[in-house]
mmCIF file of C-alpha atoms in Angstrom:
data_model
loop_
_atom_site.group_PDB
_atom_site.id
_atom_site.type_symbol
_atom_site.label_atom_id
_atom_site.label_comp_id
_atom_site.label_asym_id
_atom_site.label_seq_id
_atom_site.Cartn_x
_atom_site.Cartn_y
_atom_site.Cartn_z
ATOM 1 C CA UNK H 1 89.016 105.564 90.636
ATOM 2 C CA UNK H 2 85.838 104.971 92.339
ATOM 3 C CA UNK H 3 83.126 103.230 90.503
ATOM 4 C CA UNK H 4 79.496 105.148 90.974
ATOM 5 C CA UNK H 5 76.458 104.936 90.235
ATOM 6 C CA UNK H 6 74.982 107.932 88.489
ATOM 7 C CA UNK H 7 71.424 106.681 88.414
ATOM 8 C CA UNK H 8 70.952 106.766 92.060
ATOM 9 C CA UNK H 9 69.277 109.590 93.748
ATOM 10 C CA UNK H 10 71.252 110.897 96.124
ATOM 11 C CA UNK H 11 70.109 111.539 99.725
ATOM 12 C CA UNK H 12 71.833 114.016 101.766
ATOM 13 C CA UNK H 13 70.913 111.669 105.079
ATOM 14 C CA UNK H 14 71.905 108.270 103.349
ATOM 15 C CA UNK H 15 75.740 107.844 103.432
ATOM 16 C CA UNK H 16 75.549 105.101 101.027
ATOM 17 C CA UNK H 17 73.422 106.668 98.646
ATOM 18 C CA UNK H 18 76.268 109.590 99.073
ATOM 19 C CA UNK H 19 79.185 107.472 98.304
ATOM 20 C CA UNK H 20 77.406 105.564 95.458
ATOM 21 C CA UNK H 21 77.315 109.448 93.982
ATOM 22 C CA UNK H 22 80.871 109.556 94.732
ATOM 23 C CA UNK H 23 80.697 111.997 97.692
ATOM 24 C CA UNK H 24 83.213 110.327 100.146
ATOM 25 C CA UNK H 25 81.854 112.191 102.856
ATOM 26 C CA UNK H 26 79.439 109.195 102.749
ATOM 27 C CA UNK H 27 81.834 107.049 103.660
ATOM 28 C CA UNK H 28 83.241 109.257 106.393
ATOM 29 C CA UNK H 29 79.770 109.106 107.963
ATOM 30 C CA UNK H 30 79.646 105.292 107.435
ATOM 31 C CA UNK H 31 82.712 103.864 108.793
ATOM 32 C CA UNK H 32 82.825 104.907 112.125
ATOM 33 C CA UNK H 33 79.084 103.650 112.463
ATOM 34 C CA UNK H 34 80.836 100.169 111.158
ATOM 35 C CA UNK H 35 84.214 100.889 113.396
ATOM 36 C CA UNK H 36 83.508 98.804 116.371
ATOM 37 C CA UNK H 37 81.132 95.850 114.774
ATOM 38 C CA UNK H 38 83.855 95.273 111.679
ATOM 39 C CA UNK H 39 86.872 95.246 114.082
ATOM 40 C CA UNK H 40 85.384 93.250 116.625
ATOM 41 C CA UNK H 41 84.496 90.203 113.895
ATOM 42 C CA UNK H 42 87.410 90.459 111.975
ATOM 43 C CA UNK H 43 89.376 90.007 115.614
ATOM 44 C CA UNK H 44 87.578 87.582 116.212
ATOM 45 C CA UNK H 45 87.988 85.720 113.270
ATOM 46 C CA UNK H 46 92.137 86.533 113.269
ATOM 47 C CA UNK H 47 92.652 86.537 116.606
ATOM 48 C CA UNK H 48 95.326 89.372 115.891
ATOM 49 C CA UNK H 49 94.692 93.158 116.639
ATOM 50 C CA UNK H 50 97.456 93.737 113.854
ATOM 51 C CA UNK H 51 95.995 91.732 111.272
ATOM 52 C CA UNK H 52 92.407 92.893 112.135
ATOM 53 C CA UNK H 53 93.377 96.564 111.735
ATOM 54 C CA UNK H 54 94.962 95.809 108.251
ATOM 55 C CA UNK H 55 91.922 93.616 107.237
ATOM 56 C CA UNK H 56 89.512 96.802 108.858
ATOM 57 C CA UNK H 57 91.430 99.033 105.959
ATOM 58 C CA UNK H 58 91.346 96.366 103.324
ATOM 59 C CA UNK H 59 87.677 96.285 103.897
ATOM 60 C CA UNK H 60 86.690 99.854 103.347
ATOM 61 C CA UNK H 61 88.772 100.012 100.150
ATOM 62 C CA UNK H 62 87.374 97.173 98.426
ATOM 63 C CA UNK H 63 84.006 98.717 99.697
ATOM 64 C CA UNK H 64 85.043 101.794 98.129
ATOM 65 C CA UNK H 65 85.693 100.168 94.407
ATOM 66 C CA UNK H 66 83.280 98.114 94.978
ATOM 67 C CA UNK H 67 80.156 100.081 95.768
ATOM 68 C CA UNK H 68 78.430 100.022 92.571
ATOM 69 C CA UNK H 69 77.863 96.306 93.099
ATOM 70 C CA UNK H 70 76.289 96.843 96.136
ATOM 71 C CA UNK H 71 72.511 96.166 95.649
ATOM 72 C CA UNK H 72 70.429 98.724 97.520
ATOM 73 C CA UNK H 73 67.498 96.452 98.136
ATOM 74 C CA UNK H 74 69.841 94.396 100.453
ATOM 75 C CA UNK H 75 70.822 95.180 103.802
ATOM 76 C CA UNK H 76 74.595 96.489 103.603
ATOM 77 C CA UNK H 77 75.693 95.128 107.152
ATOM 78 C CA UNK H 78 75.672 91.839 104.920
ATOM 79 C CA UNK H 79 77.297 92.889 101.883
ATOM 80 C CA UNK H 80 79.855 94.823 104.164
ATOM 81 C CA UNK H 81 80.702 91.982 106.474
ATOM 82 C CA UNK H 82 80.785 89.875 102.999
ATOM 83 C CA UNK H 83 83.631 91.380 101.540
ATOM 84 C CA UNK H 84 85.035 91.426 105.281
ATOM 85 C CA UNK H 85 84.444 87.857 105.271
ATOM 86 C CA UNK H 86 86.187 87.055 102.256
ATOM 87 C CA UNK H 87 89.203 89.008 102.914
ATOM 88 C CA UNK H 88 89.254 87.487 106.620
ATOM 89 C CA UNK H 89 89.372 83.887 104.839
ATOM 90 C CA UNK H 90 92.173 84.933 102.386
ATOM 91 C CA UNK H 91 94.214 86.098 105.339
ATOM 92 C CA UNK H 92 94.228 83.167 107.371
ATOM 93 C CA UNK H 93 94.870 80.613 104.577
ATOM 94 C CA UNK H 94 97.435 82.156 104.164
ATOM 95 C CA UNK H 95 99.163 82.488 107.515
ATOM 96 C CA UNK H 96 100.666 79.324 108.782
ATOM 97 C CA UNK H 97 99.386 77.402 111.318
ATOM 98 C CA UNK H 98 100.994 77.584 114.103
ATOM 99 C CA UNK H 99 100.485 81.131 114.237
ATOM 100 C CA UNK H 100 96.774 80.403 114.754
ATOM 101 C CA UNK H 101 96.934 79.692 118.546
ATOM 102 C CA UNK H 102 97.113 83.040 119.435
ATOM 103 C CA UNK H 103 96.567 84.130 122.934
ATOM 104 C CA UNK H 104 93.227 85.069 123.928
ATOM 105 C CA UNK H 105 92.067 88.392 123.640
ATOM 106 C CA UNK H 106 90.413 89.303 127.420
ATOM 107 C CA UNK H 107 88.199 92.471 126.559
ATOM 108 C CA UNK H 108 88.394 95.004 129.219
ATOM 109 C CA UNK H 109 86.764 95.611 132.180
ATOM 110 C CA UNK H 110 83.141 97.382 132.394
ATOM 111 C CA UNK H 111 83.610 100.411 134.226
ATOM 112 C CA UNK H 112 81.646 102.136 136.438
ATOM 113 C CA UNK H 113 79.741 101.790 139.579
ATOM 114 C CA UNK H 114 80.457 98.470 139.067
ATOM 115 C CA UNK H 115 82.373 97.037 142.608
ATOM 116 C CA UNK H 116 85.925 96.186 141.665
ATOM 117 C CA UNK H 117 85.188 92.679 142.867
ATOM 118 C CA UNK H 118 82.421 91.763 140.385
ATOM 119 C CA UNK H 119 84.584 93.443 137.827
ATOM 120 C CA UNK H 120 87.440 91.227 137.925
ATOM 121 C CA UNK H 121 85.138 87.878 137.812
ATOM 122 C CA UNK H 122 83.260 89.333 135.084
ATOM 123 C CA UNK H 123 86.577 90.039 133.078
ATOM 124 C CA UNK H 124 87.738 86.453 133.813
ATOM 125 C CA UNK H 125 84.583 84.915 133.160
ATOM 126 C CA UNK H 126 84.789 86.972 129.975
ATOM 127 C CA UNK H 127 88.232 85.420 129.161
ATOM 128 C CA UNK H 128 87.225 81.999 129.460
ATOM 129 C CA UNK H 129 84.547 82.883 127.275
ATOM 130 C CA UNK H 130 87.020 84.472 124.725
ATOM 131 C CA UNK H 131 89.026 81.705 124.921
ATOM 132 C CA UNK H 132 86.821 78.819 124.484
ATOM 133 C CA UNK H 133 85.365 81.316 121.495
ATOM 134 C CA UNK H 134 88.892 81.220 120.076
ATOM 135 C CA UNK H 135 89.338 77.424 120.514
ATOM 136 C CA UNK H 136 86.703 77.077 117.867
ATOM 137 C CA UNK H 137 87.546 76.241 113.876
ATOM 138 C CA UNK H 138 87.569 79.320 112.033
ATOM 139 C CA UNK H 139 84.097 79.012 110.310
ATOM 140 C CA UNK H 140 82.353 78.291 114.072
ATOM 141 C CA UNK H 141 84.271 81.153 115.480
ATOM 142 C CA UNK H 142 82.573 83.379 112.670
ATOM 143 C CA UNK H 143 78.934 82.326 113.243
ATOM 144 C CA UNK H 144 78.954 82.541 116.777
ATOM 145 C CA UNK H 145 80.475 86.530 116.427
ATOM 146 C CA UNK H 146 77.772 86.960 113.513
ATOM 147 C CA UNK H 147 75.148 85.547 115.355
ATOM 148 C CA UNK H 148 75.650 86.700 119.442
ATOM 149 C CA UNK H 149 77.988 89.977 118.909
ATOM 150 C CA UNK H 150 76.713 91.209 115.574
ATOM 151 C CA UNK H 151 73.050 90.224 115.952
ATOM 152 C CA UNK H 152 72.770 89.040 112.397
ATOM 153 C CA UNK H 153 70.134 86.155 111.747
ATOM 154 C CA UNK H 154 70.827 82.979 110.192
ATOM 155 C CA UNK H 155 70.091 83.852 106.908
ATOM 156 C CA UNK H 156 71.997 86.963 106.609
ATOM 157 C CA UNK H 157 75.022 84.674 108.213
ATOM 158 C CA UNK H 158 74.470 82.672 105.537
ATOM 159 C CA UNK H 159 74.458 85.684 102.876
ATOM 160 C CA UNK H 160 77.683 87.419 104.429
ATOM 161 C CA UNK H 161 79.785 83.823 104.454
ATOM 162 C CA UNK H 162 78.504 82.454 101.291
ATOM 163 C CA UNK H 163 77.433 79.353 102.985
ATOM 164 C CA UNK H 164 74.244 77.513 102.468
ATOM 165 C CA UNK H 165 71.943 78.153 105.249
ATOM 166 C CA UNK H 166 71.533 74.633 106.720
ATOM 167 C CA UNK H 167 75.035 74.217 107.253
ATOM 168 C CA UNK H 168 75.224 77.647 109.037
ATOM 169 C CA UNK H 169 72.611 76.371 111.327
ATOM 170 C CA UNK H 170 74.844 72.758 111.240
ATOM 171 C CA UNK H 171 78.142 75.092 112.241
ATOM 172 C CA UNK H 172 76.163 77.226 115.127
ATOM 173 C CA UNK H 173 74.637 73.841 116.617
ATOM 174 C CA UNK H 174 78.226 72.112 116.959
ATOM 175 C CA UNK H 175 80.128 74.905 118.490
ATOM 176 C CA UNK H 176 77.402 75.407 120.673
ATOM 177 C CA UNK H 177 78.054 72.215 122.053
ATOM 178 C CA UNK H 178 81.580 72.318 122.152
ATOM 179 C CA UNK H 179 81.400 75.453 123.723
ATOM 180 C CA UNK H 180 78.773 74.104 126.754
ATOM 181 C CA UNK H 181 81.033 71.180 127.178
ATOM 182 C CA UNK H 182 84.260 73.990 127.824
ATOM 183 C CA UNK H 183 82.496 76.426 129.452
ATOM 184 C CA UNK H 184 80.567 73.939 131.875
ATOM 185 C CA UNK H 185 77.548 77.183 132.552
ATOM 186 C CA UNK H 186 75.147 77.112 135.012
ATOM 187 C CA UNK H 187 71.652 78.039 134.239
ATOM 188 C CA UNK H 188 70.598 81.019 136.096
ATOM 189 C CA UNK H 189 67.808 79.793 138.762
ATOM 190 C CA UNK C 1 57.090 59.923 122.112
ATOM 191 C CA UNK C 2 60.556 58.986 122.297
ATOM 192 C CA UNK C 3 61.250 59.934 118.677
ATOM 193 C CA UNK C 4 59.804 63.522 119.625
ATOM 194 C CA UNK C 5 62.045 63.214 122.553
ATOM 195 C CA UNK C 6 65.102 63.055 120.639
ATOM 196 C CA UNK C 7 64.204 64.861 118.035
ATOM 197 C CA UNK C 8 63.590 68.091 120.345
ATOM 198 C CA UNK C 9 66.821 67.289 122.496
ATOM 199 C CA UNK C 10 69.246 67.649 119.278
ATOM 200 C CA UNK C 11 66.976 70.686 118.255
ATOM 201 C CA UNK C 12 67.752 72.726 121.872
ATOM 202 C CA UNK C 13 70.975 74.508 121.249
ATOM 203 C CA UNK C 14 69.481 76.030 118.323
ATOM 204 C CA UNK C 15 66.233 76.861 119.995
ATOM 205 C CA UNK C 16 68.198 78.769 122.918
ATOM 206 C CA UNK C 17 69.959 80.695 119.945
ATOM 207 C CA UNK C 18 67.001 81.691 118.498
ATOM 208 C CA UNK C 19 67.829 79.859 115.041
ATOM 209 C CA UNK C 20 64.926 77.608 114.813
ATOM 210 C CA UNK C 21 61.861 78.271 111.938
ATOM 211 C CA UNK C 22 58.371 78.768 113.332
ATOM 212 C CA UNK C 23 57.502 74.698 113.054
ATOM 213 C CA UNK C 24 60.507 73.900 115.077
ATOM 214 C CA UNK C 25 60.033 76.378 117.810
ATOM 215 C CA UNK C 26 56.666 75.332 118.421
ATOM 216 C CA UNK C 27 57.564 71.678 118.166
ATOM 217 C CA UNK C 28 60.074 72.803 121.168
ATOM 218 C CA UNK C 29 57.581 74.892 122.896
ATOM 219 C CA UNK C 30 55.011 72.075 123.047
ATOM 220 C CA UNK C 31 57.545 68.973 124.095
ATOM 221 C CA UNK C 32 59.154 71.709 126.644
ATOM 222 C CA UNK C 33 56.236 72.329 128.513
ATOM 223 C CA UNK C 34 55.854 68.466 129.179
ATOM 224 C CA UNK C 35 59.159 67.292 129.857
ATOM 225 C CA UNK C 36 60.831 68.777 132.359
ATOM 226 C CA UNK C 37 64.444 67.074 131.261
ATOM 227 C CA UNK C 38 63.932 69.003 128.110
ATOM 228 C CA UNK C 39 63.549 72.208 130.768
ATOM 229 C CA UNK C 40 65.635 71.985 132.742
ATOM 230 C CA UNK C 41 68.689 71.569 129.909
ATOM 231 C CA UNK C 42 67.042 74.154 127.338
ATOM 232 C CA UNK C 43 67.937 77.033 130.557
ATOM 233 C CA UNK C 44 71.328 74.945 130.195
ATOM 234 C CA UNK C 45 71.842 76.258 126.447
ATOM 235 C CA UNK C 46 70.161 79.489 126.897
ATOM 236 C CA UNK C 47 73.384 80.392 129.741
ATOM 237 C CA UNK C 48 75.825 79.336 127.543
ATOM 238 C CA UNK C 49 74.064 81.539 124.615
ATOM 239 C CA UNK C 50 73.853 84.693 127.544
ATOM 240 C CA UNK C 51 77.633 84.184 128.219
ATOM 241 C CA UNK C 52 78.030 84.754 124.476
ATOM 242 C CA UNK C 53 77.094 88.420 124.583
ATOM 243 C CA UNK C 54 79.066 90.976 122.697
ATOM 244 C CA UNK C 55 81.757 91.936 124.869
ATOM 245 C CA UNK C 56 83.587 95.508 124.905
ATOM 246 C CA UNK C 57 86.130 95.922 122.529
ATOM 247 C CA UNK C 58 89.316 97.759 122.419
ATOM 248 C CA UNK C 59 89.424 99.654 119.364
ATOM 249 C CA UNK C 60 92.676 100.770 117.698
ATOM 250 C CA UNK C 61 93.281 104.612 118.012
ATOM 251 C CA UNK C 62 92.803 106.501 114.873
ATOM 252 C CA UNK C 63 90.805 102.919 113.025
ATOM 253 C CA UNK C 64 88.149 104.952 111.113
ATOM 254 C CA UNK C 65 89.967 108.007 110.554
ATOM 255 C CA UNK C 66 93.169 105.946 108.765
ATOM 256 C CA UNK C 67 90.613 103.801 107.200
ATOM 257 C CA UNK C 68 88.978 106.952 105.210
ATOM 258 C CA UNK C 69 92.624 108.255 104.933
ATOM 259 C CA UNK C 70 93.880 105.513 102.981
ATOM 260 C CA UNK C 71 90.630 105.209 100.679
ATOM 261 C CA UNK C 72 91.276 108.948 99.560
ATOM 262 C CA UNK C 73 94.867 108.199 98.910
ATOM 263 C CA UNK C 74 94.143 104.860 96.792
ATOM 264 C CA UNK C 75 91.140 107.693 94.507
ATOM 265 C CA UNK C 76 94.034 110.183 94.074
ATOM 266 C CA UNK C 77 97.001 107.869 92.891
ATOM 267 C CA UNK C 78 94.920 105.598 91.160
ATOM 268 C CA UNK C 79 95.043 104.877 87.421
ATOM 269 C CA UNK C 80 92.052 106.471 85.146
ATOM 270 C CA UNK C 81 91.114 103.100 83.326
ATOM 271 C CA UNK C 82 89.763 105.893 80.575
ATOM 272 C CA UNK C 83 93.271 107.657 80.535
ATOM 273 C CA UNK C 84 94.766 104.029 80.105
ATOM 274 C CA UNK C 85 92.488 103.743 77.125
ATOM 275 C CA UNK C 86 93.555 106.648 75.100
ATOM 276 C CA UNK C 87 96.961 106.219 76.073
ATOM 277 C CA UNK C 88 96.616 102.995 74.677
ATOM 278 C CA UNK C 89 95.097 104.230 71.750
ATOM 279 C CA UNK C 90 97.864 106.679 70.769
ATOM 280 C CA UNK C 91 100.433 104.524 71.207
ATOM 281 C CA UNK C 92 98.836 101.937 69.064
ATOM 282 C CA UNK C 93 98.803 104.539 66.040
ATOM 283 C CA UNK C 94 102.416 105.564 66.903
ATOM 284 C CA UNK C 95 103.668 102.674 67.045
ATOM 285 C CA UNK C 96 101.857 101.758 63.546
ATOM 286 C CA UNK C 97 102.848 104.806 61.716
ATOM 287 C CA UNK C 98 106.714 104.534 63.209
ATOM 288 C CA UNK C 99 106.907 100.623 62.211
ATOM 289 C CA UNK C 100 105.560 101.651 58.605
ATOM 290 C CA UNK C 101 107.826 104.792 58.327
ATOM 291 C CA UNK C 102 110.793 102.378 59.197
ATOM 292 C CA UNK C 103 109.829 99.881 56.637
ATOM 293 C CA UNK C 104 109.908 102.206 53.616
ATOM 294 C CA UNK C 105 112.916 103.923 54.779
ATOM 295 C CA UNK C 106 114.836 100.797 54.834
ATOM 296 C CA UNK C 107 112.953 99.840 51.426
ATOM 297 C CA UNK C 108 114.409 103.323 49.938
ATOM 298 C CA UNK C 109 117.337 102.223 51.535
ATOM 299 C CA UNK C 110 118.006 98.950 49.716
ATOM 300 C CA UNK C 111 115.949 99.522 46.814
ATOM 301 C CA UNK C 112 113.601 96.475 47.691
ATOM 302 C CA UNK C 113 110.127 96.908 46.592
ATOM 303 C CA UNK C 114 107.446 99.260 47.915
ATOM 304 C CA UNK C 115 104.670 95.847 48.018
ATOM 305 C CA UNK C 116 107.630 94.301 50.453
ATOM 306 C CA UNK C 117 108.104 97.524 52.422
ATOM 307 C CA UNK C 118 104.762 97.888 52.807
ATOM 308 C CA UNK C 119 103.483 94.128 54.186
ATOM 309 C CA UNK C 120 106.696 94.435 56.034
ATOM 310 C CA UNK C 121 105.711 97.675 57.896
ATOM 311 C CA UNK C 122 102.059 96.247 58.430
ATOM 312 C CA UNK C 123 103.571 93.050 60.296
ATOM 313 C CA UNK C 124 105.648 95.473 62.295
ATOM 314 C CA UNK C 125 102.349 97.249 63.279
ATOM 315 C CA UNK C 126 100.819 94.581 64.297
ATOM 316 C CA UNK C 127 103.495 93.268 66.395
ATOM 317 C CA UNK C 128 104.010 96.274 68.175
ATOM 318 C CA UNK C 129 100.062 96.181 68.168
ATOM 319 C CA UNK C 130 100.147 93.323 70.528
ATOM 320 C CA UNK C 131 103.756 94.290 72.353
ATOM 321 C CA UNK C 132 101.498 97.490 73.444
ATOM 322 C CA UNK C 133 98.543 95.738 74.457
ATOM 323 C CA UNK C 134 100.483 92.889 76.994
ATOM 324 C CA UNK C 135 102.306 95.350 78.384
ATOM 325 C CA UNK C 136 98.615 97.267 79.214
ATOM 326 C CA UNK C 137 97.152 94.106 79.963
ATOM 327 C CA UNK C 138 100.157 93.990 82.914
ATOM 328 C CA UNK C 139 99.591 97.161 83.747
ATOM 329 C CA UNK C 140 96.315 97.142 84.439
ATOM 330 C CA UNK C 141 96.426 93.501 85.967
ATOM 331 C CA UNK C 142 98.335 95.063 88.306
ATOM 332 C CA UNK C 143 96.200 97.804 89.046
ATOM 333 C CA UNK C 144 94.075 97.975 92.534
ATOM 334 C CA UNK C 145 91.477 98.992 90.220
ATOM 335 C CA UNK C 146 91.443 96.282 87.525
ATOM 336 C CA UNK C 147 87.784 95.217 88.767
ATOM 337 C CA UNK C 148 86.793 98.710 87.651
ATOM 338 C CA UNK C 149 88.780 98.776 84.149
ATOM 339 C CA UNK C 150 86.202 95.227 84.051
ATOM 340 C CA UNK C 151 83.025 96.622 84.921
ATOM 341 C CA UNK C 152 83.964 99.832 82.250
ATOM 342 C CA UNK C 153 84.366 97.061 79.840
#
C-alpha cells in the first residue's frame, strides 16, 4: 500500500502533489517526464540496457512507497535520481566483475538534414566519447552523466549520491583528466 | 606568481565545467586574461566538456507505460500493514483462549488442580503469543512494504 500524505494540498497541475494524495495518475504524468533522463543515467551507470530497464522499474516503485518521505521543499530530480542512485550501486556490487566491461553503448545517429557524411563522424566521435565515458570507475561515470547529460549542479550531485561535495568536485576533476588524456580534443579555433 | 600559476592550472578542468564557487572563477578569470598558457589550455578543457553533451538515447519500447503498470500491480497485491494488525490481533486472543481451554480440559481430564491448569494455560498463551508474532515479524520482513508497516509504527 502506498504511503500518503493527507496533509498536503493537492494540486490538480502538480503530479507530485497528486501522488502524495494517492492519485496515481500523478505518477502517470511524472514518469514519462523522468523516462529518458532516469534511463539514460542508470545506462550509464550499468552499462546494460537490461539491467537499466529493471533498475528504471525498481525506481518508480520505491518512489511510489516512498513518497511520503519526499520533502517538498527539495527539488525531486534529486531525491528521484537518489533512490536511482542507490539502487544503481546495489546492482553493480553485486554483479561480478568481469561483467563490467561491457561494450560501449554508441547512441544513434541525429537525423535529419544532417548530410550522411557528418552523421557517421558524429556517431563515431560519439562512440569514442561513450566509450572513454564507460572506461571510467563507476562513481566518475555517475558525475560526469549528472553533471553534462542531466544538468544537475555540484551540489545537487552531491545530494543525489550521498557524497560530500568536495569530493564530488575531487571525482569530476579526475575523470576530466582522464577523459582529455583518452579523448585527445581539439579546442575549437 | 608562480603559486597563482599553479594554483589556477589544477583549478581549469573544473572551471571549463562550470563547478568552480564565485572566488575561484574570478581567481581564473583574472590569471586567464594574463597568461595566455592558461588560455590557450582552459579552450582545451572546455572541448572535452562540449564533447560531453547529452547524447540521444534509445529508449526501451513500452519503459514508462510498464513502469506505471507494475507500480499498480505491487498497490493491488500488496499486504494492508493495518489488516496484518488485526489479523494479528485475533489470532493472538485465539490462540490465548484455545491454549487456556486446552489446559483445563486436560486438568478435568486428570484431575490435577485448577491453579496448575490455569498457569499452565497462561504459559501456553504466551508461547503461542510469541509463535504468532515471529511468524508476523517474517511475514512482514518479507513484505515489499515493510518500510511502510515502519513508518505506521
Amino acid at each position: 500500500m502506498l504511503q500518503f500524505d493527507w496533509t498536503f494540498p493537492v494540486s490538480v497541475d502538480d503530479p507530485i502533489a497528486r501522488l502524495r494524495q494517492g492519485d496515481l495518475e500523478g505518477l502517470e504524468k511524472l514518469i514519462p517526464l523522468y523516462e529518458v533522463r532516469l534511463y539514460r543515467y542508470l545506462l550509464r551507470l550499468v552499462r546494460d540496457p537490461a539491467a537499466a530497464q529493471d533498475l528504471f522499474h525498481e525506481t518508480w516503485l520505491r518512489a511510489a512507497e516512498r513518497i511520503g518521505r519526499y520533502d517538498p521543499s527539495r527539488p525531486f530530480d534529486t531525491w528521484l535520481f537518489s533512490l536511482a542512485h542507490n539502487l544503481a550501486i546495489d546492482f553493480l556490487r553485486r554483479v561480478q566483475p568481469e561483467s563490467l566491461d561491457a561494450k560501449p553503448h554508441c547512441p544513434p545517429a541525429d537525423s535529419g538534414q544532417i548530410p550522411i557524411l557528418d552523421r557517421l563522424i558524429e556517431r563515431e566521435r560519439r562512440c569514442q566519447v561513450d566509450a572513454a565515458v564507460g572506461g571510467l570507475p563507476a562513481e566518475a561515470r555517475e558525475i560526469i552523466s549528472l553533471r553534462f547529460e542531466e544538468g544537475m549542479k555540484l551540489e545537487e550531485i552531491a545530494e543525489a549520491t550521498g557524497t560530500p561535495l568536495p569530493t564530488v568536485k575531487t571525482r569530476l576533476r579526475r575523470a576530466l583528466i582522464r577523459l582529455k588524456e583518452v579523448l585527445n580534443v581539439e579546442p575549437a579555433r | 606568481m608562480s603559486n597563482r600559476h599553479d594554483e589556477v592550472h589544477d583549478l581549469l578542468p573544473l572551471a571549463a565545467a562550470g563547478a568552480l564557487d564565485p572566488h575561484e572563477d574570478g581567481m581564473v578569470r583574472r590569471h586567464v586574461a594574463e597568461c595566455a598558457a592558461c588560455a590557450a589550455e582552459l579552450e582545451e578543457w572546455r572541448a572535452v566538456v562540449e564533447s560531453l553533451a547529452p547524447a540521444p538515447v534509445e529508449v526501451p519500447a513500452g519503459l514508462a507505460a510498464e513502469a506505471i503498470a507494475r507500480v499498480r500491480s505491487r498497490e493491488s497485491t500488496a499486504l494492508n500493514p493495518a489488516l496484518v494488525a488485526v489479523l494479528i490481533g485475533l489470532s493472538w486472543v485465539l490462540w490465548s483462549v484455545l491454549s487456556l481451554a486446552v489446559a483445563w480440559a486436560v486438568a478435568e481430564y486428570f484431575g490435577i488442580g485448577r491453579s496448575f491448569s490455569l498457569w499452565a494455560g497462561l504459559a501456553g498463551a504466551a508461547l503461542f503469543t510469541w509463535v504468532t508474532a515471529g511468524v508476523a515479524v517474517m511475514l512482514l520482513g518479507r513484505s515489499p512494504l515493510k518500510e511502510n508497516f515502519h513508518e505506521l509504527a
